[in-house]
mmCIF file of N, CA, C and O in Angstrom:
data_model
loop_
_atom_site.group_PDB
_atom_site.id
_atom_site.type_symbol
_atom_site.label_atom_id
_atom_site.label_comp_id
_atom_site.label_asym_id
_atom_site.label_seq_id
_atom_site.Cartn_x
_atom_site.Cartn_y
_atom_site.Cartn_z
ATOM 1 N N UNK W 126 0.842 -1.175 0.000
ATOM 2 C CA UNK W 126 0.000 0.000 0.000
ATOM 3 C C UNK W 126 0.889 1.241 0.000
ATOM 4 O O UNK W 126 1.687 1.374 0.928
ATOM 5 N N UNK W 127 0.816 2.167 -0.973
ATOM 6 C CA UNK W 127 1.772 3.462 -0.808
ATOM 7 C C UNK W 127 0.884 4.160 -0.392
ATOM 8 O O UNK W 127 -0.322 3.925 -0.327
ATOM 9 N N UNK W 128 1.616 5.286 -0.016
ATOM 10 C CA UNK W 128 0.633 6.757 0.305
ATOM 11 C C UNK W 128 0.715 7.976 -0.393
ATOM 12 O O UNK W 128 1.789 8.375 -0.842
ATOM 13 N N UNK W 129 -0.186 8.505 -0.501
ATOM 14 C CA UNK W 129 -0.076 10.067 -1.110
ATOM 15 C C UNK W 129 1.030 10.820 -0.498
ATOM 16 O O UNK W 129 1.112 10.827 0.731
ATOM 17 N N UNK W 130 1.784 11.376 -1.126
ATOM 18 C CA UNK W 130 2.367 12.851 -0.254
ATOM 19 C C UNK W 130 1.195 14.034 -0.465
ATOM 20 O O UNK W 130 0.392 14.462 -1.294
ATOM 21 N N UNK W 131 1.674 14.238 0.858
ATOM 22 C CA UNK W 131 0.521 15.765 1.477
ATOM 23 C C UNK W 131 1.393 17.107 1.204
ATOM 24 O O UNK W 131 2.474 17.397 1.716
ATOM 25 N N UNK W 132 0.740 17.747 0.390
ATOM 26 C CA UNK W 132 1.338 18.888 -0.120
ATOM 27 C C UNK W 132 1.126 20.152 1.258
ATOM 28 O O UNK W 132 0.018 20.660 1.434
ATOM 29 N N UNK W 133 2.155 20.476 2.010
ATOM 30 C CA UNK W 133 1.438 21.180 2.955
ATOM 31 C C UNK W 133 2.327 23.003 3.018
ATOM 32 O O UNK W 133 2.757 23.807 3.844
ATOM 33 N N UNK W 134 2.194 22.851 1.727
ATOM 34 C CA UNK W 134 2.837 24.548 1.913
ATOM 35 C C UNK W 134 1.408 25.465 1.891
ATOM 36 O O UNK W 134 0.478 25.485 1.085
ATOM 37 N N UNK W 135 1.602 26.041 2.854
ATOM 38 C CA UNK W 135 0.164 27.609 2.695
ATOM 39 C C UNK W 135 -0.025 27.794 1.556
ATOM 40 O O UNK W 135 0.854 27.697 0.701
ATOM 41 N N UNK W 136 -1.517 28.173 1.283
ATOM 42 C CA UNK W 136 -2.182 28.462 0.053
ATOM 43 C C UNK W 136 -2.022 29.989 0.395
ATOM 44 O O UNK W 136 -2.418 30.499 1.443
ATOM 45 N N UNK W 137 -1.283 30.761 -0.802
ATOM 46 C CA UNK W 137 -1.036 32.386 -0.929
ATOM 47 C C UNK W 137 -2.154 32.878 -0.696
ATOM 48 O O UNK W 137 -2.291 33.659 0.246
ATOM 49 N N UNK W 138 -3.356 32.476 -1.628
ATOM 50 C CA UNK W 138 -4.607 33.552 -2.037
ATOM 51 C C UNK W 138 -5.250 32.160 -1.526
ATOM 52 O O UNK W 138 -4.740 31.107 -1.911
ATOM 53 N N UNK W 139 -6.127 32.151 -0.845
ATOM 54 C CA UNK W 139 -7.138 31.061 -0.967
ATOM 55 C C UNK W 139 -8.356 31.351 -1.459
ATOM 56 O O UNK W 139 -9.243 30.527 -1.237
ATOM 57 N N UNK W 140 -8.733 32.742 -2.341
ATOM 58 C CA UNK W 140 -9.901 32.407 -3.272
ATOM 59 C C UNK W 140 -9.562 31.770 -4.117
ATOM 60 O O UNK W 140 -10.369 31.030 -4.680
ATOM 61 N N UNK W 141 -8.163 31.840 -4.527
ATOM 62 C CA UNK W 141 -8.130 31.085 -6.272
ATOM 63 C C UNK W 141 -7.537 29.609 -5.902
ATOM 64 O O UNK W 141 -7.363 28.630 -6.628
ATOM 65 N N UNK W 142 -7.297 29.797 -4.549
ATOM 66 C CA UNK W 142 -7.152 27.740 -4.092
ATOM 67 C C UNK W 142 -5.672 27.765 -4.907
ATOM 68 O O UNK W 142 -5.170 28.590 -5.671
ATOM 69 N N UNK W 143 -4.915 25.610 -4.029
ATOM 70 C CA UNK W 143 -4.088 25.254 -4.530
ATOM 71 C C UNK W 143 -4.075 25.306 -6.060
ATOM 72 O O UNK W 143 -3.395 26.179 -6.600
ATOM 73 N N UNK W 144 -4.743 24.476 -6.768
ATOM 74 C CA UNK W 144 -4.647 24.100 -7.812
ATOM 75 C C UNK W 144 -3.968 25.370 -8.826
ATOM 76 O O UNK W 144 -3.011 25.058 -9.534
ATOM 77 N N UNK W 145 -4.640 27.202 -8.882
ATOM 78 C CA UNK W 145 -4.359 27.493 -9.542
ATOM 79 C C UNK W 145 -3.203 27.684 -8.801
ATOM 80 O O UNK W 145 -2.432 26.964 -9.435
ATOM 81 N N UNK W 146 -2.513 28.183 -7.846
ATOM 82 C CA UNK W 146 -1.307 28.395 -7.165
ATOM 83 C C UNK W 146 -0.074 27.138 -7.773
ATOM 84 O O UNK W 146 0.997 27.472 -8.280
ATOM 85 N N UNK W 147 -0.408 26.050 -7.631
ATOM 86 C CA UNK W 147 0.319 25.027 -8.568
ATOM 87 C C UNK W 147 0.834 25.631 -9.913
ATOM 88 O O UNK W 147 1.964 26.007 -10.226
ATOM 89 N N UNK W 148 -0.509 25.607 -10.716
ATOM 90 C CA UNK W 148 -0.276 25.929 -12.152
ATOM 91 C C UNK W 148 0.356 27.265 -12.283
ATOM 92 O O UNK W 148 1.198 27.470 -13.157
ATOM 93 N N UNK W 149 -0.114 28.414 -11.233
ATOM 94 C CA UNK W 149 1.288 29.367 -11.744
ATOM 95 C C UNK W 149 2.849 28.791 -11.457
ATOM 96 O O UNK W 149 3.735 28.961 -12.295
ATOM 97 N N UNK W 150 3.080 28.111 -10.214
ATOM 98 C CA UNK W 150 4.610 27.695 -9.872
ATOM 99 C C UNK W 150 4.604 26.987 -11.177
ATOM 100 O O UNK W 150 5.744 27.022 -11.640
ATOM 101 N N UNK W 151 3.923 26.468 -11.820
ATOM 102 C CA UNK W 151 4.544 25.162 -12.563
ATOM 103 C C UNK W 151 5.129 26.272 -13.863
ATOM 104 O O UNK W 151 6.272 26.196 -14.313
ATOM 105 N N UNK W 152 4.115 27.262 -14.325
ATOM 106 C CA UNK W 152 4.589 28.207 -15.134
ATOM 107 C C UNK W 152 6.075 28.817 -15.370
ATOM 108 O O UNK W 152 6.851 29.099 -16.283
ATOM 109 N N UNK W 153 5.964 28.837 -13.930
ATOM 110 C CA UNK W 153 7.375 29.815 -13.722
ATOM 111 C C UNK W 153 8.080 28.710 -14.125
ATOM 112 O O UNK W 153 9.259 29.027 -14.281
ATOM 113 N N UNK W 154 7.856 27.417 -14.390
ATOM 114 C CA UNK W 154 9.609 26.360 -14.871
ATOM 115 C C UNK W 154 9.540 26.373 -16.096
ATOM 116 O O UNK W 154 10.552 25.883 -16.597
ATOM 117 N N UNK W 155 8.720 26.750 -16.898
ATOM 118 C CA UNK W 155 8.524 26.937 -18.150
ATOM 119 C C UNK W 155 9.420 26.972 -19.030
ATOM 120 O O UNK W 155 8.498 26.342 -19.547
ATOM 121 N N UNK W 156 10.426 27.065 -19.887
ATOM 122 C CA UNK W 156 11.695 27.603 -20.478
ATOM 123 C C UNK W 156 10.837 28.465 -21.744
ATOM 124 O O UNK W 156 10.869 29.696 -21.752
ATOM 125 N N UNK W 157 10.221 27.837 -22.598
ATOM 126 C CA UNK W 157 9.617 28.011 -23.881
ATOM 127 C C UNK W 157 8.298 29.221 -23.542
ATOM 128 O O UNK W 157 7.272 29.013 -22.894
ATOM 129 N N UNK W 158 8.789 30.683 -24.309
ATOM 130 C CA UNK W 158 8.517 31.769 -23.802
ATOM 131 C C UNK W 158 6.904 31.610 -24.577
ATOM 132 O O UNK W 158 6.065 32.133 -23.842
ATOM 133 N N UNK W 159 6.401 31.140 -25.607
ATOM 134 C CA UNK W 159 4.998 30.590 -26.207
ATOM 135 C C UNK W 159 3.887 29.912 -25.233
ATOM 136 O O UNK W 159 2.688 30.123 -25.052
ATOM 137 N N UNK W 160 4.647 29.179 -24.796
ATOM 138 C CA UNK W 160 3.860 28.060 -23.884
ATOM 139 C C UNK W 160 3.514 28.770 -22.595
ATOM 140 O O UNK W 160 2.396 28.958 -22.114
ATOM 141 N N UNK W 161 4.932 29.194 -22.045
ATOM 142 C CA UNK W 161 4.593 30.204 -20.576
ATOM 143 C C UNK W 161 3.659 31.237 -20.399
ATOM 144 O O UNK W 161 3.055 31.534 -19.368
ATOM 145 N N UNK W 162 3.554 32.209 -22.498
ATOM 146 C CA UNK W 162 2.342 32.753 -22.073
ATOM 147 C C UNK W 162 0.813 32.489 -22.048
ATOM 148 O O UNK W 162 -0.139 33.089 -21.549
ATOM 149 N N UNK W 163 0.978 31.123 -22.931
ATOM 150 C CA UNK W 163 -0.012 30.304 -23.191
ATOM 151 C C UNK W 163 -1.065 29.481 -22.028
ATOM 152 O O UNK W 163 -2.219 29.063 -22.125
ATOM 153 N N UNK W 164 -0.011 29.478 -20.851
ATOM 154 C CA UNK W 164 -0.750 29.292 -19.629
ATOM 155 C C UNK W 164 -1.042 30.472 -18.360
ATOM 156 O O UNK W 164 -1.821 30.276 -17.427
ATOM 157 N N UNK W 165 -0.402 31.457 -18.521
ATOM 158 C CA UNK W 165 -0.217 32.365 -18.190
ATOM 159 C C UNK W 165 -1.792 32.964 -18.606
ATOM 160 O O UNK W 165 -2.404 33.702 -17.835
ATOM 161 N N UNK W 166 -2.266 32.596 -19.746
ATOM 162 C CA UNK W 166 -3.308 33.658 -19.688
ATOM 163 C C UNK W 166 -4.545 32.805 -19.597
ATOM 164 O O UNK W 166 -5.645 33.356 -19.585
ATOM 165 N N UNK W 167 -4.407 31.178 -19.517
ATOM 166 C CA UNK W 167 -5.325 30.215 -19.342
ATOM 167 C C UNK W 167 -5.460 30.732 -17.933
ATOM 168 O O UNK W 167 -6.606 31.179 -17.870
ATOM 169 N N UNK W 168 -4.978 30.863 -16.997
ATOM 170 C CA UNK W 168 -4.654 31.105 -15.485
ATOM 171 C C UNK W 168 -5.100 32.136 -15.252
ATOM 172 O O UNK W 168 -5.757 32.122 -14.211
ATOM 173 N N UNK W 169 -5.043 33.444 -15.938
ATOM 174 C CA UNK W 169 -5.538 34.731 -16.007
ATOM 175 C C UNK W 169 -7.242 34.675 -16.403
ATOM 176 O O UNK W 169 -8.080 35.453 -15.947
ATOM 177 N N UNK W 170 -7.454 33.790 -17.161
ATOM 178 C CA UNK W 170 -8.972 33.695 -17.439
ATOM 179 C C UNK W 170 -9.726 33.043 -16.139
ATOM 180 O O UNK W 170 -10.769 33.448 -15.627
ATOM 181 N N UNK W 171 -8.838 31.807 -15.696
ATOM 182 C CA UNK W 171 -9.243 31.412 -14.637
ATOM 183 C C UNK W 171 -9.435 32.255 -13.209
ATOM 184 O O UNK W 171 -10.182 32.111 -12.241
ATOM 185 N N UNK W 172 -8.756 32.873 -13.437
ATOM 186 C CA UNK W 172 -8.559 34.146 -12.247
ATOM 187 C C UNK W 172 -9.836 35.169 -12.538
ATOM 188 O O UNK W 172 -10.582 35.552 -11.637
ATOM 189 N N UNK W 173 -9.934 35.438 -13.514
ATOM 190 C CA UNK W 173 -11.266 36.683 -13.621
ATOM 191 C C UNK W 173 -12.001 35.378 -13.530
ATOM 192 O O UNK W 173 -12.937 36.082 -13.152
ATOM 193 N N UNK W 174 -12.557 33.984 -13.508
ATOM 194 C CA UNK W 174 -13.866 33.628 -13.358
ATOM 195 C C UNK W 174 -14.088 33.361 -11.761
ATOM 196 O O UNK W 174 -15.143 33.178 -11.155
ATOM 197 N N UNK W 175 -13.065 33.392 -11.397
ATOM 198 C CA UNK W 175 -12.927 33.195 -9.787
ATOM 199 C C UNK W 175 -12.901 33.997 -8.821
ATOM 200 O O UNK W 175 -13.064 33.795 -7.617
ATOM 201 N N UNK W 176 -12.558 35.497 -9.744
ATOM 202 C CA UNK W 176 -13.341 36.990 -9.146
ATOM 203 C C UNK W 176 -14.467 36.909 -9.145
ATOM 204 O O UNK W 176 -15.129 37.243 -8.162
ATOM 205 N N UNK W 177 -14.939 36.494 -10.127
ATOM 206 C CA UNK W 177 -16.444 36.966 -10.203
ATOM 207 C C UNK W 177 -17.988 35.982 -9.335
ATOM 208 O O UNK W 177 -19.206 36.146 -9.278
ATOM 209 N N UNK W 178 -17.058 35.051 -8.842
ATOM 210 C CA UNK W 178 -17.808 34.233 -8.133
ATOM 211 C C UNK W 178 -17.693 34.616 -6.582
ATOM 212 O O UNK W 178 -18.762 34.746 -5.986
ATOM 213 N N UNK W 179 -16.366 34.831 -5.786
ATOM 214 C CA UNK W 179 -16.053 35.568 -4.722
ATOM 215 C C UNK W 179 -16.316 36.930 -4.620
ATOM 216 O O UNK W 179 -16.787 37.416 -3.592
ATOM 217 N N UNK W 180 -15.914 37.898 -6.091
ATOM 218 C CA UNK W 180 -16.746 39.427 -5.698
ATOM 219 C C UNK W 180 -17.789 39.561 -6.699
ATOM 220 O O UNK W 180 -17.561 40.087 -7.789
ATOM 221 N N UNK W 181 -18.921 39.105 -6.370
ATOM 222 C CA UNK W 181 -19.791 40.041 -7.132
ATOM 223 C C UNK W 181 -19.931 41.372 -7.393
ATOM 224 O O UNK W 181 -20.045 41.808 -8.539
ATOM 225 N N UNK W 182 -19.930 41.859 -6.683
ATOM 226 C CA UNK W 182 -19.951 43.248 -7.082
ATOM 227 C C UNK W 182 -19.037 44.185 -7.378
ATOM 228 O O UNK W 182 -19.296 45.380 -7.515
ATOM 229 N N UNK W 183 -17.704 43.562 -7.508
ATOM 230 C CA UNK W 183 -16.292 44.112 -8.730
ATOM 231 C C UNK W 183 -16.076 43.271 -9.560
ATOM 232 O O UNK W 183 -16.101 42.042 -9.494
ATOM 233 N N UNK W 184 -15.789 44.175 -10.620
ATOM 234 C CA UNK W 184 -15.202 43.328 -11.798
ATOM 235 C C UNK W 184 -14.222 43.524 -11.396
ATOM 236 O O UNK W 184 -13.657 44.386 -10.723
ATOM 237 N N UNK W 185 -13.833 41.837 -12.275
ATOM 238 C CA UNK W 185 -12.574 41.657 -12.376
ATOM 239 C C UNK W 185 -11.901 41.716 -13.208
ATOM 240 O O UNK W 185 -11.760 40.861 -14.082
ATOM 241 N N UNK W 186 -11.152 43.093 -13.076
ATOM 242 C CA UNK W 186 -10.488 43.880 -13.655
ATOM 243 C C UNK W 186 -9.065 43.497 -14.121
ATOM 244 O O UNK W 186 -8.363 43.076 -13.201
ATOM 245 N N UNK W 187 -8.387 43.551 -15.520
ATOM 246 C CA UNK W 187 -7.431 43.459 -15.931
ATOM 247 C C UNK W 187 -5.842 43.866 -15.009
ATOM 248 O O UNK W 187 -4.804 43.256 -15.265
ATOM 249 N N UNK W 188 -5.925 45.159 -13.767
ATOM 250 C CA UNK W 188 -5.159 45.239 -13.183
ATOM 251 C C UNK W 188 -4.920 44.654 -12.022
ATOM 252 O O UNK W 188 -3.783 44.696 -11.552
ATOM 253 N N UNK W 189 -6.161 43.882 -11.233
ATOM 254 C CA UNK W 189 -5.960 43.298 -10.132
ATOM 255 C C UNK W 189 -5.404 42.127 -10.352
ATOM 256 O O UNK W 189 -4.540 41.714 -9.578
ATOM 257 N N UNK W 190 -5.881 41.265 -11.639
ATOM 258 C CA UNK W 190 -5.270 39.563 -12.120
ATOM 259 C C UNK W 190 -3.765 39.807 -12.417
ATOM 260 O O UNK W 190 -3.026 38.853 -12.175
ATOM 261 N N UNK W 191 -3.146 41.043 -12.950
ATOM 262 C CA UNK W 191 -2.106 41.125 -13.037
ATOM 263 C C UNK W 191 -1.237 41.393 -11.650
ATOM 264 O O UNK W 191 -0.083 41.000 -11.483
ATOM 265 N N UNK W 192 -1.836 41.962 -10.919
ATOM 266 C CA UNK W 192 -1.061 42.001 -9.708
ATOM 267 C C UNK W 192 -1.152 40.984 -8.479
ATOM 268 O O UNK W 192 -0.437 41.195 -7.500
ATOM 269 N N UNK W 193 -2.203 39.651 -8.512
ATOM 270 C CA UNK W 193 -2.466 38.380 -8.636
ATOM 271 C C UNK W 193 -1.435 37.373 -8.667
ATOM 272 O O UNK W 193 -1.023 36.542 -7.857
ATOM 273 N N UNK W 194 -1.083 37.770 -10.100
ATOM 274 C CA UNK W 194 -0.317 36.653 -10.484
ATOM 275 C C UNK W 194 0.750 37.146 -10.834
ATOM 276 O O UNK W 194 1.298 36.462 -11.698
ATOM 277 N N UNK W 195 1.530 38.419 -10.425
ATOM 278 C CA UNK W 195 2.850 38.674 -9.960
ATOM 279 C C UNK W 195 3.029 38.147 -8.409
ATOM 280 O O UNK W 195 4.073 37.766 -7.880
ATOM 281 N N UNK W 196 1.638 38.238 -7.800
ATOM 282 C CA UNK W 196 1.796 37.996 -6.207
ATOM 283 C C UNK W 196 2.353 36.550 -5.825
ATOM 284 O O UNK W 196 3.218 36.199 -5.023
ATOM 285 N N UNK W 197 1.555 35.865 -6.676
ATOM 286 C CA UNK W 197 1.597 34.558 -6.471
ATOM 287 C C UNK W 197 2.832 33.931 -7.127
ATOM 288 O O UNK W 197 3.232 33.023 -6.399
ATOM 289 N N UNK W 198 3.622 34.072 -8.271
ATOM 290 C CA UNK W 198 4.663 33.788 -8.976
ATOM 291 C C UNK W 198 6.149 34.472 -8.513
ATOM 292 O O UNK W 198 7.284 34.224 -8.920
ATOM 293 N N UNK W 199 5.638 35.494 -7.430
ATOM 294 C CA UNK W 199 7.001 36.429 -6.949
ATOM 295 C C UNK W 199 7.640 37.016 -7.999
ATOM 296 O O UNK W 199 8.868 36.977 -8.081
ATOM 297 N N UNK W 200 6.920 37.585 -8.856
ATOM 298 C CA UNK W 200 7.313 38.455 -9.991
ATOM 299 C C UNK W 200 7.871 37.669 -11.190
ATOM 300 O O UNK W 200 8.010 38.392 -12.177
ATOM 301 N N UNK W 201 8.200 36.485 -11.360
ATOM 302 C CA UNK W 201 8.586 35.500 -11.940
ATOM 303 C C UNK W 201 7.846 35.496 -13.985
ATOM 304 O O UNK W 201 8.364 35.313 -15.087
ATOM 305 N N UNK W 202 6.644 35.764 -13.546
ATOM 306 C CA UNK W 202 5.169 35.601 -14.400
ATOM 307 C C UNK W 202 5.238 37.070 -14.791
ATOM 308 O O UNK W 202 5.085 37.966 -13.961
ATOM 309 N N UNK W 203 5.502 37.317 -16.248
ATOM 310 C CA UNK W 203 5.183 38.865 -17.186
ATOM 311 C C UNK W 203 3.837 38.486 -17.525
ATOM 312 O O UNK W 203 3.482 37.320 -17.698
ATOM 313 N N UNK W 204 2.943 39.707 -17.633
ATOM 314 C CA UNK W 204 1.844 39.805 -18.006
ATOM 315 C C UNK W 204 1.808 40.439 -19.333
ATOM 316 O O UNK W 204 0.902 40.217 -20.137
ATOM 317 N N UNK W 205 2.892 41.306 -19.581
ATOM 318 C CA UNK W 205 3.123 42.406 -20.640
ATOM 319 C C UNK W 205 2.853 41.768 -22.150
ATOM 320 O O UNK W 205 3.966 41.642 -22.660
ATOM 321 N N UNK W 206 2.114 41.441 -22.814
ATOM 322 C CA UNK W 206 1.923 40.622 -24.142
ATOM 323 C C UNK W 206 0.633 41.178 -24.517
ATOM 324 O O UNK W 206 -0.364 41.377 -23.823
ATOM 325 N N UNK W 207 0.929 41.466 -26.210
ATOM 326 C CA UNK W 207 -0.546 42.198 -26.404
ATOM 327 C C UNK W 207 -1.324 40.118 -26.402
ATOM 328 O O UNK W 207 -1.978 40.492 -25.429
ATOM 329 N N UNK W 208 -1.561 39.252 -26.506
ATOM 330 C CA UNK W 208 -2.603 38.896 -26.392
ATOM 331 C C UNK W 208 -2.895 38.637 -24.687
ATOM 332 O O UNK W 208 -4.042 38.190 -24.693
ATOM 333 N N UNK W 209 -2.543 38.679 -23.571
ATOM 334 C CA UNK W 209 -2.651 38.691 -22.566
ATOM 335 C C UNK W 209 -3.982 40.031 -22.432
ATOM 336 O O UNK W 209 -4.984 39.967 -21.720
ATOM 337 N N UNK W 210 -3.621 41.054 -23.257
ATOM 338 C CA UNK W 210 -4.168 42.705 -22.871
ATOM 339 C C UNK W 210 -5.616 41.618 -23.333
ATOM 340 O O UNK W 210 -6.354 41.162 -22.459
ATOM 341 N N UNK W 211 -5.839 41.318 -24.908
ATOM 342 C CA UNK W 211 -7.092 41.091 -25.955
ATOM 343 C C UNK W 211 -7.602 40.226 -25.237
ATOM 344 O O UNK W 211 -8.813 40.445 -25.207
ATOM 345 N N UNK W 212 -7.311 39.250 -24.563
ATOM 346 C CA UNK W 212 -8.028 38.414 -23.666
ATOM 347 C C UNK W 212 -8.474 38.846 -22.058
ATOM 348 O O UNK W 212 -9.197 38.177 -21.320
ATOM 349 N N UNK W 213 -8.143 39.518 -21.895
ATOM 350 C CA UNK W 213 -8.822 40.473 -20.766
ATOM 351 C C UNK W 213 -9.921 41.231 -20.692
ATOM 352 O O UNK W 213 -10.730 41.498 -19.804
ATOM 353 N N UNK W 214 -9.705 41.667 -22.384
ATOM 354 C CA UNK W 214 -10.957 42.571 -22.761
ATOM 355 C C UNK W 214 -12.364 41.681 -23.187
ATOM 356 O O UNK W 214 -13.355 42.082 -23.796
ATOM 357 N N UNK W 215 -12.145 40.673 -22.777
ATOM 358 C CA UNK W 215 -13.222 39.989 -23.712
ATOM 359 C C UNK W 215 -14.057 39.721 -22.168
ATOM 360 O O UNK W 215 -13.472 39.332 -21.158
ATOM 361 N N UNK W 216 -15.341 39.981 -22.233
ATOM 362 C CA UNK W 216 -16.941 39.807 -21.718
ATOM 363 C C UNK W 216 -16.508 38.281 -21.345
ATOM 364 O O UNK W 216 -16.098 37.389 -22.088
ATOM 365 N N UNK W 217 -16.770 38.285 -19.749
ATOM 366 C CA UNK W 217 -17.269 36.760 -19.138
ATOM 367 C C UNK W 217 -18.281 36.699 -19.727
ATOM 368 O O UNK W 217 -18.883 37.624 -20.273
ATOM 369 N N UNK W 218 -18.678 35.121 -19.641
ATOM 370 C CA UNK W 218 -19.962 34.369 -19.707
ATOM 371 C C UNK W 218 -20.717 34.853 -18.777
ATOM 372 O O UNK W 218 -20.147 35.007 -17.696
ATOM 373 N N UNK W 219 -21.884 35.166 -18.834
ATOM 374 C CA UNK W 219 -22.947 35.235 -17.552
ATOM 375 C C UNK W 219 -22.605 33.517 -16.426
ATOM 376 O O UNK W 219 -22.319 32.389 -16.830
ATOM 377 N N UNK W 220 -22.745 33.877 -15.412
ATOM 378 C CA UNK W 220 -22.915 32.645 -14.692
ATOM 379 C C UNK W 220 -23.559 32.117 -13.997
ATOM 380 O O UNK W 220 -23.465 30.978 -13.542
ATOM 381 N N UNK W 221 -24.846 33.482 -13.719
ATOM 382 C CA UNK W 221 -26.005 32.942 -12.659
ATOM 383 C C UNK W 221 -27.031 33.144 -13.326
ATOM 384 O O UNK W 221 -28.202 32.975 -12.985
ATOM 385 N N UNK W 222 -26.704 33.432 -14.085
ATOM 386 C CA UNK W 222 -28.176 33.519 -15.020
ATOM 387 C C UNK W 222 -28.798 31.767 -15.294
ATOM 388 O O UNK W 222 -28.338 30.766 -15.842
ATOM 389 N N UNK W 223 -29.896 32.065 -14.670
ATOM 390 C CA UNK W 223 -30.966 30.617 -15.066
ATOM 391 C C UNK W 223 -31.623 30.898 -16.260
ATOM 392 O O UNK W 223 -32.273 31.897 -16.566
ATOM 393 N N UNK W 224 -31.296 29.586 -17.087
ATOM 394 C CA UNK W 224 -31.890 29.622 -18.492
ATOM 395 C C UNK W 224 -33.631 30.157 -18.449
ATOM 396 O O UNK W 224 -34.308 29.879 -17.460
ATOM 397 N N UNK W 225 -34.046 30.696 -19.265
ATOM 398 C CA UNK W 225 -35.434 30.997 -19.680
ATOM 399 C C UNK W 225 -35.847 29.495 -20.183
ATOM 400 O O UNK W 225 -35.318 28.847 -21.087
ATOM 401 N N UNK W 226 -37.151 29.056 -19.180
ATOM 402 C CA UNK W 226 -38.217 27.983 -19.932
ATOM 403 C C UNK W 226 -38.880 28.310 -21.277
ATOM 404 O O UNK W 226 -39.281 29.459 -21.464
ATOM 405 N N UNK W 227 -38.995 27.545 -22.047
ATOM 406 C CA UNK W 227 -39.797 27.910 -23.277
ATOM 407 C C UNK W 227 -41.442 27.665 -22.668
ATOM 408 O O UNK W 227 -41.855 26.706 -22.015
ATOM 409 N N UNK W 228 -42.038 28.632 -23.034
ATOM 410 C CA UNK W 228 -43.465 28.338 -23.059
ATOM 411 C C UNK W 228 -44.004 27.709 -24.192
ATOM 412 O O UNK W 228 -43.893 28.201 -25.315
ATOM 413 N N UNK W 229 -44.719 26.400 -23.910
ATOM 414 C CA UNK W 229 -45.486 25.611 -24.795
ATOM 415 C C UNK W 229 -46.809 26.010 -25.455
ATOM 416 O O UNK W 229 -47.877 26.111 -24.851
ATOM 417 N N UNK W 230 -46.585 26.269 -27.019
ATOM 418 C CA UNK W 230 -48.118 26.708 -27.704
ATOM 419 C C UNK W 230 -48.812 25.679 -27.895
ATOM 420 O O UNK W 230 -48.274 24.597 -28.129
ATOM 421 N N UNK W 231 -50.477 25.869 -27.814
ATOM 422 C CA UNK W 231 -51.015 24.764 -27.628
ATOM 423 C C UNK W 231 -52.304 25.489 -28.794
ATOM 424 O O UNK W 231 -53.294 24.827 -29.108
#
């Protein structure tokens, strides 16, 4: 029978939890400057949907995810890339919105 290892370093931010805290450290080993920003802004999307569930009532704004995920990476993680900016600008999904029933014609 083996056992799990228990990951027991403090979670930085605990709205955005281990998992994304992982995926930025894992970023920072990155070598290949494509790929690093390639998750970098998967992580950044993940970050504005995880504002918006903890603050409703701020958006989550392009300057706070950037200062986020300098926090969490220890400056390690550039944000500076125009597609980092174009994907910021783009409209969340609604998320509490309950679908509309169709009314049945009879």
């Amino acid at each position: 029978m083996t056992s799990l290892k228990q990951n027991l370093t403090p979670i930085k931010m605990r709205n955005y939890g281990r998992i994304l805290q992982d995926m930025v450290n894992y970023a920072c080993t990155i070598e290949d400057e494509s790929q690093r920003q390639a998750l970098t802004m998967y992580i950044a999307q993940s970050m504005r949907q995880k504002n918006v569930v903890w603050n409703k009532e701020q958006d989550a704004n392009l300057h706070r995810v950037k200062e986020d995920i300098a926090r969490l990476s220890d400056g390690k993680l550039n944000c500076e890339f125009p597609e980092f900016e174009a994907l910021m600008q783009r409209p969340l999904p609604q998320l509490n919105k309950m679908p509309q029933k169709k009314k049945n014609k009879k």
